[in-house]
Amino acid sequence: GENVEQHPSTLSVQEGDSAVIKCTYSDSASNYFPWYKQELGKRPQLIIDIRSNVGEKKDQRIAVTLNKTAKHFSLHITETQPEDSAVYFCAAAGGYSTLTFGKGTMLLVSP
Amino acid sequence: EAQVTQNPRYLITVTGKKLTVTCSQNMNHEYMSWYRQDPGLGLRQIYYSMNVEVTDKGDVPEGYKVSRKEKRNFPLILESPSPNQTSLYFCASSPGQGSSPLHFGNGTRLTVT
């Protein structure tokens, strides 16, 4: 089955800095890569996703890049703000397979 | 409002006392799934269902049961809870399996003493 590795497990940045979270996956058939944000005490919520026919996708301060050859994808957050502090999960799935999640990254943005 | 509703939000029980966590979605989604979240382990899938009367094991199914008698409901059953099932549980749904965004419920924090 699919295996998703996520790094780092914790990331501390100063407000205004950029943050990058990286994930690798094992199944070359995977074609859907979402990112979820989970604020403290809340449910995970989708913030951005990318499909394998696209190399990069942006939504305001958030972007995701995908390298199918190397089987890794990354989340980029620019101009970080304290409200970006949360746990971020990457995931991968292909076709009829279910989503497999990484173990999560706790992002702390200090004012 | 489109949502996934789980109940209860918090539950404290004792070892061996059967319990059910309910999950309902109002989006007519075919796919539903249960996850448990433990510190350092991320979200691990317990069971999933691709449609009514179709269920399958996820990565950590031991000690759990599910049923899908109606499209909107997907209850999680713990026949004989044990302390190692103390966790935060999430139900989720999506229009299809795999390549569709998941909508999560608000979670159920279960403590088994």
XYZ file of N, CA and C in Angstrom:
672
model
N 0.815 -1.197 0.000
C 0.000 0.000 0.000
C 0.859 1.261 0.000
N 0.186 2.384 -0.016
C 0.869 3.677 -0.027
C 1.515 3.970 1.321
N 2.670 4.626 1.285
C 3.348 5.096 2.486
C 3.715 6.560 2.276
N 3.318 7.411 3.192
C 3.583 8.848 3.074
C 4.450 9.285 4.255
N 5.595 9.860 3.933
C 6.501 10.386 4.949
C 6.432 11.913 4.917
N 6.372 12.536 6.091
C 6.222 13.993 6.172
C 7.298 14.569 7.085
N 7.902 15.686 6.637
C 8.956 16.345 7.409
C 8.863 17.858 7.246
N 9.214 18.613 8.288
C 9.608 18.140 9.618
C 8.376 17.837 10.469
N 8.584 17.307 11.652
C 7.451 17.052 12.532
C 7.030 18.333 13.256
N 7.983 19.232 13.498
C 7.659 20.546 14.052
C 8.467 21.596 13.297
N 7.896 22.780 13.184
C 8.521 23.865 12.438
C 8.155 25.177 13.127
N 9.172 25.899 13.547
C 8.947 27.191 14.181
C 9.499 28.287 13.291
N 8.690 29.299 13.015
C 9.116 30.423 12.185
C 8.663 31.725 12.831
N 9.277 32.806 12.401
C 8.859 34.132 12.821
C 7.793 34.640 11.860
N 6.888 35.418 12.391
C 5.842 36.006 11.552
C 6.470 36.728 10.360
N 5.918 36.458 9.179
C 6.445 37.078 7.969
C 7.398 36.188 7.199
N 7.969 35.189 7.873
C 8.862 34.247 7.185
C 8.043 33.280 6.340
N 8.752 32.508 5.515
C 8.111 31.440 4.750
C 8.276 30.115 5.477
N 7.354 29.206 5.223
C 7.407 27.858 5.809
C 7.239 26.842 4.689
N 8.017 25.778 4.770
C 7.935 24.702 3.772
C 7.824 23.362 4.480
N 6.856 22.588 4.091
C 6.655 21.239 4.624
C 6.741 20.271 3.446
N 7.493 19.183 3.650
C 7.747 18.268 2.546
C 7.184 16.876 2.824
N 6.683 16.249 1.771
C 6.167 14.877 1.879
C 6.670 14.040 0.724
N 6.933 12.776 1.009
C 7.261 11.819 -0.043
C 6.234 10.692 -0.009
N 6.004 10.093 -1.161
C 5.059 8.980 -1.231
C 5.705 7.822 -1.970
N 5.137 6.643 -1.802
C 5.803 5.457 -2.343
C 5.125 4.887 -3.589
N 3.827 5.095 -3.727
C 3.068 4.462 -4.808
C 3.035 5.372 -6.035
N 3.698 4.949 -7.097
C 3.760 5.773 -8.308
C 2.394 5.941 -8.968
N 1.405 5.139 -8.562
C 0.051 5.271 -9.113
C -0.745 6.385 -8.433
N -0.244 6.934 -7.330
C -0.962 8.011 -6.648
C -1.065 9.225 -7.543
N -2.243 9.851 -7.546
C -2.456 10.979 -8.454
C -3.205 12.144 -7.811
N -3.437 12.055 -6.496
C -4.159 13.121 -5.805
C -3.467 13.399 -4.483
N -3.131 14.697 -4.248
C -2.300 15.058 -3.103
C -2.909 16.277 -2.396
N -3.714 16.049 -1.388
C -4.312 17.160 -0.641
C -3.492 17.517 0.596
N -3.702 18.719 1.067
C -3.120 19.183 2.327
C -4.261 19.642 3.245
N -4.171 19.221 4.508
C -5.174 19.586 5.486
C -4.533 20.372 6.623
N -5.292 21.328 7.137
C -4.859 22.128 8.289
C -5.771 21.799 9.461
N -5.165 21.534 10.612
C -5.947 21.235 11.810
C -5.546 22.194 12.923
N -6.423 23.115 13.227
C -6.189 24.027 14.347
C -6.479 23.284 15.647
N -5.931 23.796 16.724
C -6.037 23.129 18.022
C -7.493 22.881 18.396
N -7.827 21.624 18.667
C -9.177 21.269 19.078
C -10.207 21.234 17.960
N -9.740 21.381 16.727
C -10.682 21.422 15.604
C -10.474 20.212 14.677
N -11.315 20.108 13.686
C -11.203 19.025 12.713
C -10.227 19.416 11.602
N -9.641 18.457 10.926
C -8.809 18.777 9.752
C -9.682 19.378 8.649
N -9.137 20.392 7.988
C -9.859 21.010 6.880
C -8.934 21.146 5.690
N -9.465 20.850 4.527
C -8.688 20.935 3.288
C -8.306 22.383 3.011
N -7.012 22.617 2.731
C -6.580 23.970 2.388
C -6.153 24.079 0.925
N -5.631 23.030 0.368
C -5.231 23.033 -1.026
C -4.982 21.592 -1.457
N -5.182 21.320 -2.738
C -4.864 19.998 -3.253
C -4.309 20.124 -4.668
N -3.627 19.073 -5.109
C -3.039 19.083 -6.439
C -3.176 17.691 -7.033
N -3.370 17.651 -8.328
C -3.468 16.371 -9.020
C -2.227 16.180 -9.880
N -1.982 14.955 -10.276
C -0.688 14.616 -10.854
C -0.463 15.201 -12.241
N -1.467 15.788 -12.848
C -1.270 16.402 -14.157
C -0.837 17.858 -14.049
N -0.596 18.308 -12.805
C -0.206 19.695 -12.545
C 1.050 19.691 -11.692
N 1.990 20.610 -11.968
C 3.226 20.647 -11.194
C 3.186 21.606 -10.016
N 2.314 22.619 -10.115
C 2.259 23.613 -9.051
C 0.866 24.228 -9.018
N 0.439 24.580 -7.817
C -0.862 25.239 -7.649
C -0.752 26.259 -6.534
N -1.345 27.440 -6.750
C -1.255 28.512 -5.750
C -2.637 28.990 -5.346
N -2.746 29.389 -4.085
C -3.963 30.014 -3.590
C -3.545 31.051 -2.564
N -3.420 32.276 -2.997
C -2.997 33.399 -2.163
C -1.617 33.107 -1.560
N -1.494 32.943 -0.263
C -0.175 32.749 0.355
C 0.259 31.280 0.394
N -0.571 30.408 -0.110
C -0.288 28.968 -0.046
C -0.029 28.431 -1.441
N 0.975 27.569 -1.546
C 1.256 26.915 -2.817
C 1.677 25.479 -2.553
N 1.405 24.631 -3.514
C 1.851 23.243 -3.426
C 2.577 22.908 -4.718
N 3.698 22.207 -4.589
C 4.451 21.751 -5.745
C 4.515 20.238 -5.731
N 4.575 19.653 -6.903
C 4.599 18.205 -7.037
C 5.694 17.803 -8.010
N 6.529 16.859 -7.578
C 7.553 16.282 -8.444
C 7.254 14.790 -8.559
N 6.597 14.401 -9.646
C 6.177 13.004 -9.804
C 7.357 12.072 -9.969
N 8.397 12.540 -10.617
C 9.569 11.688 -10.850
C 10.206 11.289 -9.520
N 10.368 12.284 -8.650
C 10.986 12.037 -7.350
C 9.974 11.563 -6.314
N 8.716 11.599 -6.644
C 7.627 11.217 -5.737
C 7.644 12.023 -4.455
N 7.715 13.338 -4.621
C 7.547 14.176 -3.450
C 6.763 15.429 -3.795
N 6.108 15.974 -2.779
C 5.310 17.182 -2.935
C 5.473 18.027 -1.675
N 5.320 19.318 -1.841
C 5.623 20.246 -0.750
C 4.546 21.313 -0.627
N 4.378 21.781 0.600
C 3.477 22.902 0.899
C 4.328 24.113 1.235
N 4.035 25.229 0.591
C 4.772 26.461 0.824
C 3.791 27.514 1.341
N 4.122 28.099 2.488
C 3.303 29.185 3.023
C 4.198 30.421 3.101
N 3.817 31.484 2.423
C 4.594 32.717 2.450
C 3.959 33.710 3.420
N 4.784 34.670 3.860
C 4.313 35.735 4.761
C 3.465 35.155 5.895
N 4.041 34.215 6.631
C 3.286 33.522 7.667
C 2.735 34.487 8.715
N 1.584 34.109 9.253
C 0.890 34.895 10.282
C 0.597 33.986 11.468
N 0.407 34.535 12.656
C 0.128 33.692 13.834
C -1.042 32.735 13.613
N -2.030 33.142 12.845
C -3.188 32.262 12.612
C -2.864 31.085 11.692
N -1.664 31.062 11.133
C -1.226 29.888 10.370
C -0.758 28.771 11.302
N -0.579 29.082 12.574
C -0.144 28.069 13.549
C -1.198 26.967 13.632
N -0.753 25.731 13.371
C -1.677 24.580 13.318
C -0.846 23.339 13.011
N -1.527 22.207 12.958
C -0.906 20.983 12.466
C -1.334 20.807 11.010
N -0.370 20.534 10.151
C -0.637 20.347 8.735
C -0.371 18.883 8.360
N -1.306 18.310 7.621
C -1.180 16.929 7.164
C -1.142 16.899 5.640
N -0.213 16.141 5.092
C -0.263 15.837 3.679
C -0.899 14.461 3.510
N -1.345 14.162 2.306
C -1.953 12.860 2.036
C -1.781 12.542 0.560
N -1.910 11.260 0.247
C -1.792 10.821 -1.139
C -2.797 9.710 -1.395
N -3.299 9.683 -2.624
C -4.228 8.623 -3.027
C -4.161 8.484 -4.536
N -4.494 7.320 -5.010
C -4.515 7.086 -6.442
C -5.729 6.322 -6.861
N -6.414 6.800 -7.856
C -7.525 6.066 -8.437
C -8.554 5.631 -7.422
N -8.623 4.338 -7.181
C -9.622 3.803 -6.269
C -9.067 3.527 -4.873
N -7.846 3.945 -4.616
C -7.283 3.717 -3.287
C -7.734 4.817 -2.341
N -7.679 4.532 -1.050
C -8.076 5.533 -0.063
C -6.899 6.442 0.267
N -7.202 7.584 0.847
C -6.161 8.533 1.219
C -5.280 7.963 2.324
N -3.971 8.120 2.160
C -3.005 7.795 3.212
C -2.383 9.104 3.676
N -2.394 9.338 4.988
C -1.916 10.592 5.546
C -0.489 10.480 6.065
N 0.240 11.602 5.990
C 1.490 11.715 6.708
C 1.208 11.914 8.189
N 2.261 11.908 9.006
C 2.080 11.988 10.450
C 1.852 13.408 10.958
N 1.978 14.382 10.096
C 1.653 15.744 10.480
C 2.867 16.589 10.832
N 2.730 17.904 10.640
C 3.750 18.890 11.000
C 3.097 19.966 11.842
N 3.632 20.183 13.039
C 3.120 21.264 13.876
C 3.875 22.538 13.510
N 3.173 23.505 12.962
C 3.764 24.795 12.583
C 3.441 25.825 13.661
N 4.495 26.456 14.182
C 4.329 27.510 15.179
C 4.852 28.814 14.590
N 3.997 29.812 14.502
C 4.380 31.109 13.974
C 4.409 32.101 15.125
N 5.597 32.611 15.424
C 5.754 33.535 16.543
C 5.618 34.984 16.077
N 4.865 35.801 16.830
C 4.689 37.215 16.434
C 6.011 37.981 16.509
N -26.862 23.521 5.721
C -25.399 23.576 5.679
C -24.832 22.168 5.505
N -23.925 22.028 4.543
C -23.300 20.732 4.288
C -22.372 20.383 5.457
N -22.563 19.219 6.037
C -21.721 18.888 7.170
C -21.724 17.392 7.464
N -20.696 17.007 8.256
C -20.601 15.671 8.811
C -20.774 15.818 10.325
N -21.733 15.111 10.865
C -22.070 15.266 12.279
C -21.728 14.001 13.042
N -20.910 14.157 14.059
C -20.528 13.036 14.926
C -21.099 13.265 16.313
N -21.480 12.178 16.954
C -21.911 12.248 18.347
C -21.524 10.977 19.092
N -21.119 11.108 20.366
C -20.966 12.366 21.103
C -19.617 13.034 20.803
N -19.396 14.237 21.290
C -18.108 14.892 21.142
C -17.091 14.361 22.149
N -17.578 14.035 23.333
C -16.712 13.490 24.384
C -17.396 12.277 24.991
N -16.586 11.261 25.308
C -17.143 10.046 25.895
C -16.104 9.408 26.795
N -16.497 9.166 28.027
C -15.657 8.440 28.973
C -16.387 7.162 29.325
N -15.712 6.034 29.194
C -16.348 4.760 29.476
C -15.360 3.831 30.163
N -15.843 2.645 30.501
C -14.991 1.661 31.169
C -14.721 0.491 30.236
N -13.659 -0.198 30.511
C -13.272 -1.352 29.707
C -14.407 -2.359 29.595
N -14.677 -2.775 28.341
C -15.663 -3.814 28.109
C -17.086 -3.364 27.896
N -17.378 -2.095 28.094
C -18.751 -1.616 27.943
C -18.974 -1.143 26.512
N -19.807 -1.879 25.772
C -20.052 -1.593 24.366
C -20.497 -0.156 24.136
N -19.978 0.463 23.079
C -20.389 1.817 22.758
C -20.468 2.008 21.250
N -21.231 3.006 20.857
C -21.382 3.362 19.452
C -21.174 4.860 19.286
N -20.359 5.231 18.321
C -20.196 6.630 17.938
C -20.920 6.813 16.611
N -21.840 7.750 16.579
C -22.621 7.929 15.355
C -21.972 8.944 14.429
N -22.232 8.780 13.137
C -21.742 9.698 12.109
C -22.799 9.816 11.037
N -23.124 11.046 10.672
C -24.124 11.280 9.648
C -23.670 12.416 8.753
N -23.893 12.267 7.431
C -23.556 13.349 6.494
C -24.778 13.665 5.637
N -24.893 14.961 5.289
C -26.065 15.412 4.529
C -25.708 15.851 3.116
N -24.591 15.329 2.592
C -24.106 15.743 1.274
C -24.304 14.672 0.206
N -24.996 13.607 0.562
C -25.239 12.500 -0.368
C -23.926 11.868 -0.857
N -22.917 11.885 0.011
C -21.628 11.301 -0.365
C -21.686 9.781 -0.337
N -21.024 9.173 -1.314
C -20.967 7.714 -1.357
C -19.927 7.155 -0.384
N -18.818 7.859 -0.236
C -17.683 7.349 0.523
C -17.684 7.923 1.938
N -17.519 7.049 2.927
C -17.385 7.469 4.313
C -16.273 6.667 4.972
N -15.659 7.265 5.988
C -14.496 6.625 6.590
C -14.354 7.043 8.039
N -13.700 6.195 8.832
C -13.378 6.512 10.212
C -11.858 6.525 10.377
N -11.376 7.532 11.138
C -9.965 7.657 11.452
C -9.810 7.804 12.963
N -8.658 7.369 13.452
C -8.281 7.714 14.803
C -6.997 8.543 14.755
N -6.918 9.501 15.653
C -5.761 10.389 15.686
C -5.086 10.275 17.033
N -3.830 9.888 17.016
C -3.025 9.751 18.231
C -1.760 10.579 18.068
N -1.258 11.164 19.164
C -0.060 12.024 19.076
C 1.100 11.306 18.406
N 1.683 11.971 17.411
C 2.843 11.420 16.726
C 2.535 10.377 15.674
N 1.274 9.961 15.583
C 0.910 8.905 14.631
C 0.020 9.404 13.503
N -0.397 10.640 13.563
C -1.218 11.191 12.495
C -2.617 10.611 12.476
N -3.198 10.570 11.299
C -4.555 10.050 11.092
C -4.459 8.650 10.496
N -4.977 7.700 11.225
C -4.924 6.317 10.740
C -6.355 5.822 10.476
N -6.515 5.206 9.320
C -7.847 4.787 8.903
C -8.256 3.486 9.599
N -9.493 3.478 10.096
C -9.996 2.305 10.807
C -10.817 1.436 9.849
N -11.859 2.000 9.290
C -12.730 1.338 8.326
C -13.208 2.387 7.332
N -13.604 1.909 6.161
C -14.216 2.803 5.198
C -15.355 2.088 4.478
N -16.172 2.899 3.810
C -17.316 2.355 3.086
C -17.469 3.099 1.768
N -17.545 2.343 0.689
C -17.668 2.967 -0.620
C -19.118 3.212 -1.013
N -20.037 2.548 -0.321
C -21.464 2.755 -0.590
C -22.272 1.921 0.397
N -23.564 1.991 0.305
C -24.433 1.242 1.212
C -24.100 -0.244 1.153
N -23.970 -0.840 2.341
C -23.685 -2.266 2.499
C -22.298 -2.675 1.999
N -21.430 -1.722 1.720
C -20.067 -2.029 1.283
C -19.094 -1.407 2.260
N -18.406 -2.230 3.069
C -17.422 -1.726 4.022
C -16.131 -2.511 3.879
N -15.022 -1.884 4.294
C -13.734 -2.563 4.193
C -12.805 -2.066 5.274
N -11.837 -2.892 5.647
C -10.898 -2.555 6.704
C -9.887 -1.528 6.220
N -9.515 -0.656 7.142
C -8.428 0.266 6.899
C -7.139 -0.279 7.491
N -6.329 0.610 8.033
C -5.024 0.198 8.556
C -5.078 -0.351 9.978
N -6.065 0.097 10.769
C -6.129 -0.320 12.181
C -7.543 -0.753 12.568
N -8.074 -1.826 11.978
C -9.472 -2.204 12.211
C -9.727 -3.026 13.470
N -8.683 -3.543 14.105
C -8.885 -4.474 15.219
C -9.625 -3.801 16.369
N -10.683 -4.470 16.841
C -11.457 -3.960 17.966
C -12.609 -3.055 17.577
N -12.814 -2.854 16.292
C -13.868 -1.959 15.801
C -14.791 -2.691 14.829
N -16.026 -2.214 14.764
C -16.973 -2.663 13.745
C -17.668 -1.435 13.175
N -18.160 -1.571 11.957
C -18.946 -0.500 11.342
C -20.121 -1.123 10.602
N -21.058 -0.279 10.230
C -22.153 -0.720 9.365
C -22.548 0.437 8.464
N -23.105 0.127 7.309
C -23.566 1.168 6.379
C -24.902 0.709 5.799
N -25.936 0.869 6.611
C -27.277 0.449 6.179
C -27.970 1.538 5.363
N -27.562 2.782 5.592
C -28.116 3.904 4.838
C -26.940 4.731 4.334
N -27.161 5.462 3.273
C -26.079 6.235 2.678
C -25.554 7.296 3.628
N -26.416 7.925 4.412
C -25.997 9.061 5.225
C -25.323 8.680 6.528
N -25.512 7.453 7.017
C -25.028 7.075 8.355
C -23.929 6.017 8.307
N -22.954 6.188 9.186
C -21.819 5.248 9.230
C -21.336 5.151 10.676
N -22.027 4.413 11.524
C -21.645 4.327 12.938
C -20.406 3.471 13.159
N -19.651 3.856 14.181
C -18.472 3.097 14.621
C -18.824 2.410 15.936
N -18.618 1.112 15.986
C -19.006 0.316 17.135
C -17.771 -0.285 17.799
N -17.685 -0.100 19.114
C -16.637 -0.753 19.890
C -17.343 -1.753 20.795
N -17.237 -3.037 20.455
C -17.974 -4.076 21.174
C -17.456 -4.242 22.606
N -16.150 -4.186 22.768
C -15.544 -4.351 24.092
C -14.339 -3.419 24.182
N -14.596 -2.139 24.459
C -13.504 -1.149 24.440
C -12.391 -1.493 25.421
N -11.183 -1.144 25.019
C -10.017 -1.322 25.892
C -9.272 0.011 25.979
N -8.437 0.176 27.002
C -7.731 1.460 27.182
C -6.920 1.893 25.962
N -6.409 0.945 25.160
C -5.615 1.349 23.994
C -6.481 1.918 22.860
N -7.784 1.949 23.071
C -8.668 2.603 22.112
C -9.011 4.033 22.541
N -8.396 4.471 23.626
C -8.499 5.883 24.000
C -7.833 6.708 22.908
N -8.607 7.616 22.309
C -8.099 8.338 21.143
C -9.103 9.412 20.736
N -8.704 10.179 19.719
C -9.597 11.141 19.087
C -10.040 10.534 17.757
N -11.343 10.419 17.572
C -11.884 9.762 16.390
C -12.557 10.781 15.471
N -12.289 10.612 14.174
C -12.918 11.462 13.171
C -13.640 10.611 12.138
N -14.851 11.034 11.829
C -15.577 10.487 10.696
C -15.394 11.456 9.529
N -15.366 10.938 8.304
C -15.197 11.785 7.142
C -15.986 11.216 5.977
N -16.339 12.096 5.048
C -17.041 11.635 3.855
C -16.516 12.372 2.636
N -16.743 11.785 1.460
C -16.377 12.440 0.212
C -17.247 11.882 -0.903
N -17.317 12.619 -2.022
C -18.171 12.161 -3.126
C -17.735 10.815 -3.689
N -16.416 10.560 -3.673
C -15.894 9.305 -4.200
C -14.661 8.905 -3.451
N -14.203 7.699 -3.677
C -13.032 7.196 -2.982
C -11.760 7.772 -3.583
N -10.736 7.947 -2.748
C -9.417 8.304 -3.242
C -9.285 9.751 -3.654
N -9.554 10.038 -4.890
C -9.208 11.344 -5.432
C -10.282 12.402 -5.245
N -10.852 12.449 -4.049
C -11.859 13.467 -3.735
C -11.570 14.040 -2.359
N -11.818 15.343 -2.159
C -11.574 15.961 -0.852
C -12.450 15.336 0.227
N -11.844 15.112 1.397
C -12.575 14.587 2.536
C -13.161 15.723 3.364
N -14.398 15.518 3.830
C -15.036 16.438 4.763
C -15.083 15.736 6.111
N -14.480 16.343 7.119
C -14.394 15.715 8.432
C -15.490 16.200 9.373
N -15.901 15.314 10.268
C -16.740 15.705 11.378
C -15.897 16.396 12.440
N -16.538 16.833 13.527
C -15.841 17.598 14.560
C -15.056 16.737 15.545
N -15.159 15.443 15.421
C -14.350 14.562 16.250
C -15.057 14.107 17.513
N -14.642 12.939 17.988
C -15.125 12.371 19.254
C -13.916 11.977 20.076
N -13.802 12.585 21.245
C -12.676 12.224 22.121
C -13.153 11.135 23.069
N -12.576 9.958 22.913
C -12.961 8.794 23.702
C -11.886 8.453 24.714
N -12.312 8.266 25.954
C -11.418 7.801 27.018
C -11.976 6.506 27.570
N -11.131 5.460 27.566
C -11.533 4.154 28.106
C -10.675 3.872 29.338
N -11.323 3.724 30.488
C -10.567 3.504 31.725
C -10.617 2.041 32.156
